[in-house]
Coordinates of C-alpha atoms and ligand atoms in Angstrom, one line a residue:
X1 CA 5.6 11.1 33.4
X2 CA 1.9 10.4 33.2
X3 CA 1.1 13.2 30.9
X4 CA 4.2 11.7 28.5
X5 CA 2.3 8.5 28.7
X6 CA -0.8 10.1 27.6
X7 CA 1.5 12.2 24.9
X8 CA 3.1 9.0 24.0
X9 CA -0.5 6.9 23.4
X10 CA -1.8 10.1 21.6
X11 CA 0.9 10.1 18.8
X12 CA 0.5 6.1 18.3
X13 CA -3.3 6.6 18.2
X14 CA -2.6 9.4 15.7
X15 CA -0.5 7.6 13.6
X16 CA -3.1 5.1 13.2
X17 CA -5.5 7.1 12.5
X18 CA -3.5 8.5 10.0
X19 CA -2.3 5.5 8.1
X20 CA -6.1 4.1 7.7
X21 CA -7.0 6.6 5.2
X22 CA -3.9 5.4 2.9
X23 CA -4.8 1.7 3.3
X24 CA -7.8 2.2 2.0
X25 CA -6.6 4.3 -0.5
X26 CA -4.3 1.6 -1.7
X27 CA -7.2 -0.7 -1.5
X28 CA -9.0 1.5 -4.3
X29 CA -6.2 1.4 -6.5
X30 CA -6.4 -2.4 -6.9
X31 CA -9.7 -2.3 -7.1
X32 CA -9.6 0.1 -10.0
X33 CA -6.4 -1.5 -11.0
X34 CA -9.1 -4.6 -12.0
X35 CA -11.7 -2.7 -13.0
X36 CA -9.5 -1.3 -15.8
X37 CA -8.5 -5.5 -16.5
X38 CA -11.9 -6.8 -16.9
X39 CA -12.8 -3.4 -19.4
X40 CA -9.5 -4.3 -21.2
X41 CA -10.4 -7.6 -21.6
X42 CA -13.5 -6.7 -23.1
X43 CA -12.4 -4.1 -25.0
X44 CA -10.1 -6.5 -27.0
X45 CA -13.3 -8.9 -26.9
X46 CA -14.7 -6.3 -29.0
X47 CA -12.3 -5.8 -31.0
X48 CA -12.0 -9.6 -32.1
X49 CA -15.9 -9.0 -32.8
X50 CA -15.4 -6.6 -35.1
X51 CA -12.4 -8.5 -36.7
X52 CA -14.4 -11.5 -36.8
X53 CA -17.3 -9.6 -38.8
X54 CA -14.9 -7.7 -41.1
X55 CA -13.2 -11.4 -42.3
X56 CA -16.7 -13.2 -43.1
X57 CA -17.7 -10.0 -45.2
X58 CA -14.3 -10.6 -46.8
X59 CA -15.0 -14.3 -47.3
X60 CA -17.8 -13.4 -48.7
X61 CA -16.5 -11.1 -51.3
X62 CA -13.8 -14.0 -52.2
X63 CA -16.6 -16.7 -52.5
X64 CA -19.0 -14.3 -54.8
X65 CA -15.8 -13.0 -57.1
X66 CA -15.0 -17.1 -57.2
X67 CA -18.6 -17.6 -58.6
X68 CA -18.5 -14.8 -61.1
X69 CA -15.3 -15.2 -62.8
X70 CA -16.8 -19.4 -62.9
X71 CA -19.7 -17.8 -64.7
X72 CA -18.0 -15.8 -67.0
X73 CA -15.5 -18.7 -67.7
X74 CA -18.2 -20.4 -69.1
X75 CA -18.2 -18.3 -72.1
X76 CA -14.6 -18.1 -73.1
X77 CA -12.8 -19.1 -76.6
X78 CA -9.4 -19.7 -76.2
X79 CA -7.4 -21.5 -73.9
X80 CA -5.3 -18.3 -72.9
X81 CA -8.4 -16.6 -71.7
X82 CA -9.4 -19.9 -70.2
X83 CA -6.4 -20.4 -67.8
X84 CA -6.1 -15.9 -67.1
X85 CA -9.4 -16.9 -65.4
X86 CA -8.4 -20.4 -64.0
X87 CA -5.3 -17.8 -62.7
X88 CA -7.8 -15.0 -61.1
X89 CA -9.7 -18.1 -59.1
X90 CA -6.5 -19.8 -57.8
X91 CA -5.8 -16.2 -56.7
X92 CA -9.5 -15.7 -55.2
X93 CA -8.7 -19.5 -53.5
X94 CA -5.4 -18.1 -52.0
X95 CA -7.4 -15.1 -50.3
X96 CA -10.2 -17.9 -49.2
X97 CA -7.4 -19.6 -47.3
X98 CA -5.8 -16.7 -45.9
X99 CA -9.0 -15.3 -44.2
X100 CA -9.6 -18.5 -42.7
X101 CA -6.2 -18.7 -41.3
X102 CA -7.0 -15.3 -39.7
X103 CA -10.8 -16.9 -38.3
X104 CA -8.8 -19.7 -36.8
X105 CA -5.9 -17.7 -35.3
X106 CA -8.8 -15.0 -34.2
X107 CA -11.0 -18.0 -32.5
X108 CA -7.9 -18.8 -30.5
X109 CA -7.5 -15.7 -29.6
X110 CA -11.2 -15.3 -28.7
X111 CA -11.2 -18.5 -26.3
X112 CA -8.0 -16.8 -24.3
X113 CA -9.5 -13.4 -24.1
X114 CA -12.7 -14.9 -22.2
X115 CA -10.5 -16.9 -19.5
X116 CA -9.2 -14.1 -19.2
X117 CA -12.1 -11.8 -18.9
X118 CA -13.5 -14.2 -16.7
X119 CA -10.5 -14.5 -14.6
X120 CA -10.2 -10.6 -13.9
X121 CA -14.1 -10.5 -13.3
X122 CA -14.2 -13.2 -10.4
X123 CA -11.0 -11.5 -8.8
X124 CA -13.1 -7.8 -9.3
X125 CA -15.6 -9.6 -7.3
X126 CA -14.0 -11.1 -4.5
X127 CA -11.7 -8.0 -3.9
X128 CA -14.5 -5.9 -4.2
X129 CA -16.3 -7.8 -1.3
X130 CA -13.1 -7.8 0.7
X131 CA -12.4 -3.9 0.2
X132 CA -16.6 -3.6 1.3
X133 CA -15.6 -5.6 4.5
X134 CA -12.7 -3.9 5.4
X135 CA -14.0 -0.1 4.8
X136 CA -17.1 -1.2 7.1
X137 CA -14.3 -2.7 9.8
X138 CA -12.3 0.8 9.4
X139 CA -15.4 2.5 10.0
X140 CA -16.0 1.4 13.1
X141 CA -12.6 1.3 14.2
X142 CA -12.3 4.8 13.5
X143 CA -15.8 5.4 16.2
X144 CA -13.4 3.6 18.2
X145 CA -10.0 5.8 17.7
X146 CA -11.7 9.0 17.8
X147 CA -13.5 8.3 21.4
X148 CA -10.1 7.4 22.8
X149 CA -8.7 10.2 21.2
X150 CA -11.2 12.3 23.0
X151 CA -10.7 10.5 26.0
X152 CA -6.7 11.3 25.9
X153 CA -7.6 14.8 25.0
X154 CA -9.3 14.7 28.4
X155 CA -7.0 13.6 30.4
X156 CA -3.9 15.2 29.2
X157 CA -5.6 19.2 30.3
X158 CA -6.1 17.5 33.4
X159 CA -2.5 16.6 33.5
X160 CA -1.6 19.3 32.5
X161 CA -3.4 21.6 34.9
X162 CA -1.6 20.3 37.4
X163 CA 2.4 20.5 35.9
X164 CA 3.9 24.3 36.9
X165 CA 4.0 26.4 33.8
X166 CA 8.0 26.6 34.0
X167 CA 7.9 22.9 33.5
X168 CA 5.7 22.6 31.1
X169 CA 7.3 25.0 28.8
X170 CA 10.5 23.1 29.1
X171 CA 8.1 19.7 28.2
X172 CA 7.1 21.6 25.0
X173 CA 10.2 22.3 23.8
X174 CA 12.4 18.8 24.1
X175 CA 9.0 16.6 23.7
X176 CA 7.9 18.8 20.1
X177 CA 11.7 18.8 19.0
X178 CA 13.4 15.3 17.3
X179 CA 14.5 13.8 20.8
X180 CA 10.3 13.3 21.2
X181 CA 10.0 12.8 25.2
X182 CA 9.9 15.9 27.8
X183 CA 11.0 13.7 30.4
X184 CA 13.2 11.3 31.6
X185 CA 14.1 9.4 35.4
X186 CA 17.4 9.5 35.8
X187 CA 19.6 6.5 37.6
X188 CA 22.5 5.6 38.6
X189 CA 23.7 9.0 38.0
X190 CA 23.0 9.1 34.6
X191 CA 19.6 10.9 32.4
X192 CA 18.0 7.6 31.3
X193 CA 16.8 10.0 28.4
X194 CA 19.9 9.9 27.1
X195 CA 22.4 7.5 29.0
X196 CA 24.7 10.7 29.6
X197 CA 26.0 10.8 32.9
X198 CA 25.0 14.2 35.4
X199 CA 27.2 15.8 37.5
X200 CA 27.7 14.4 41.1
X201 CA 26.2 17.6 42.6
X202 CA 23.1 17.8 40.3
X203 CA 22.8 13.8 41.2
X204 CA 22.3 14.5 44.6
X205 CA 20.1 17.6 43.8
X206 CA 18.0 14.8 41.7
X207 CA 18.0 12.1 44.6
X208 CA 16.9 15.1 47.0
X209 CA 14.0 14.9 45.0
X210 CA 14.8 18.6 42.8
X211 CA 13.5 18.1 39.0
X212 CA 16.6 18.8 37.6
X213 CA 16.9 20.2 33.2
X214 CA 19.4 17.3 32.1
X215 CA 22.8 19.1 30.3
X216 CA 23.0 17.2 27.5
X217 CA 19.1 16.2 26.3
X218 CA 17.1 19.2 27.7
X219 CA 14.7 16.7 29.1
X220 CA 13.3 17.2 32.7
X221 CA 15.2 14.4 35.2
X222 CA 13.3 12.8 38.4
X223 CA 14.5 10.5 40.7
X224 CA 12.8 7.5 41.9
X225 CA 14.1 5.4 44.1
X226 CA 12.4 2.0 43.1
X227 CA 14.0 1.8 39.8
X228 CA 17.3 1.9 41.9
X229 CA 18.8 -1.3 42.5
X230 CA 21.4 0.3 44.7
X231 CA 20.7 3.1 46.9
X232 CA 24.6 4.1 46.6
X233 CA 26.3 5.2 42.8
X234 CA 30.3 3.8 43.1
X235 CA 31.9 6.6 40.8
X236 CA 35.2 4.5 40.2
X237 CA 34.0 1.4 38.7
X238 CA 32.0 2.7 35.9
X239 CA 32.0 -0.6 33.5
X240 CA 29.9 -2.7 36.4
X241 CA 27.5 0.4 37.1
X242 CA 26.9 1.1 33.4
X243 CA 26.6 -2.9 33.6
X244 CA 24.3 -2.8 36.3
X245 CA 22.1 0.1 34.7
X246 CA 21.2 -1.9 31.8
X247 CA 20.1 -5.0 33.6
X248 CA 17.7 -2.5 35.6
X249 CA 16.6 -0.4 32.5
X250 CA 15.9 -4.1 31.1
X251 CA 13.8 -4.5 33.9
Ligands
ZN1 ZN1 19.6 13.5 29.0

């Protein structure tokens, strides 16, 4: 029983150790997960950038075309050449309000990308402090887990040395398979391992104080009297004993 105690802590401590790797892991994914905001962000900052540039040159080009064709208007003779021109300014006008249109909606556009560039950089930075405190607490919980673990590792050959071979192979074989305990007490007649009732002539073998293999689970049954509320089983009334089993098991 001791040595499943110590098999028992060693799997939980495992486990732990196990699942500390993956929460970091999943801590690294946010964080990258926000990385890859904030670069968005200012990827499509960049992008406005460039927009913006692209639209003034454009402006530019209207407002030059506009001062030319006003030029050459200068110099015309008849009124049908006049108002073709008058036309190809109107036109130029049109494209002048267009690309500001575009600055404006681009602007807008400009103001929400840096909210949200900012937002995404302040929530990089406080995660990024958090994920720093947590891998330093992980570290030294893992110092921690590991000397336990060593200290378990210790104890259990020392249990161990002292359990007869025969017994220990049985162990093995029920505590490695899916049922996940060697060992069980039995009480009131029954393999507390798995609740099945024993024969009446293993039960006293078991009470005599013999290890008995129990028939249905494999596990290794003991007897011990102090988890017996009643020194005597009464066979006939099994509702009130199986009663009375729980209330000790509960205990
Ligand atoms: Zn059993």
């Amino acid at each position: 029983m001791r040595l499943q105690t110590i098999d028992g802590e060693t799997a939980t401590l495992r486990a732990e150790i196990a699942a500390l790797p993956k929460r970091l892991a999943a801590l690294e994914t946010r964080l990258a997960a926000e990385r890859s905001a904030v670069e968005d962000a200012a990827k499509a900052l960049k992008d406005e950038e460039a927009l913006k540039r692209r639209l003034e040159s454009d402006l530019k080009d209207q407002q030059q075309k506009i001062a030319k064709l006003r030029d050459q208007m200068s110099n015309v003779k008849t009124n049908e050449e006049y108002r073709a021109f008058q036309h190809e300014i109107e036109f130029a006008e049109a494209e002048i309000k267009k690309i500001e249109d575009r600055e404006l909606e681009s602007m807008e556009r400009v103001e929400q990308l840096e909210q949200k560039r900012k937002a995404a950089e302040s929530e990089l930075k406080d995660n990024t402090k958090a994920v720093e405190i947590e891998k330093e607490d992980a570290r030294a919980a893992s110092v921690e887990q590991q000397k336990k673990l060593e200290d378990l590792t210790r104890r259990r050959a020392a249990e161990r040395a002292v359990v007869p071979e025969e017994l220990l192979r049985i162990y093995d074989h029920v505590a490695g398979s899916s049922r996940g305990t060697g060992v069980a007490y039995a009480q009131g007649q029954r393999c507390m391992g798995c609740q099945m009732y024993v024969r009446p002539q293993m039960w006293n073998q078991i009470r005599g104080g013999e290890i008995m293999t129990c028939e249905s689970c494999g596990r290794l049954m003991y007897y011990d009297s102090s988890r017996e509320p009643q020194p005597v089983a009464v066979v006939e009334k099994p509702k009130k004993r199986a009663k009375k089993v729980r209330e000790a098991g509960v205990e």
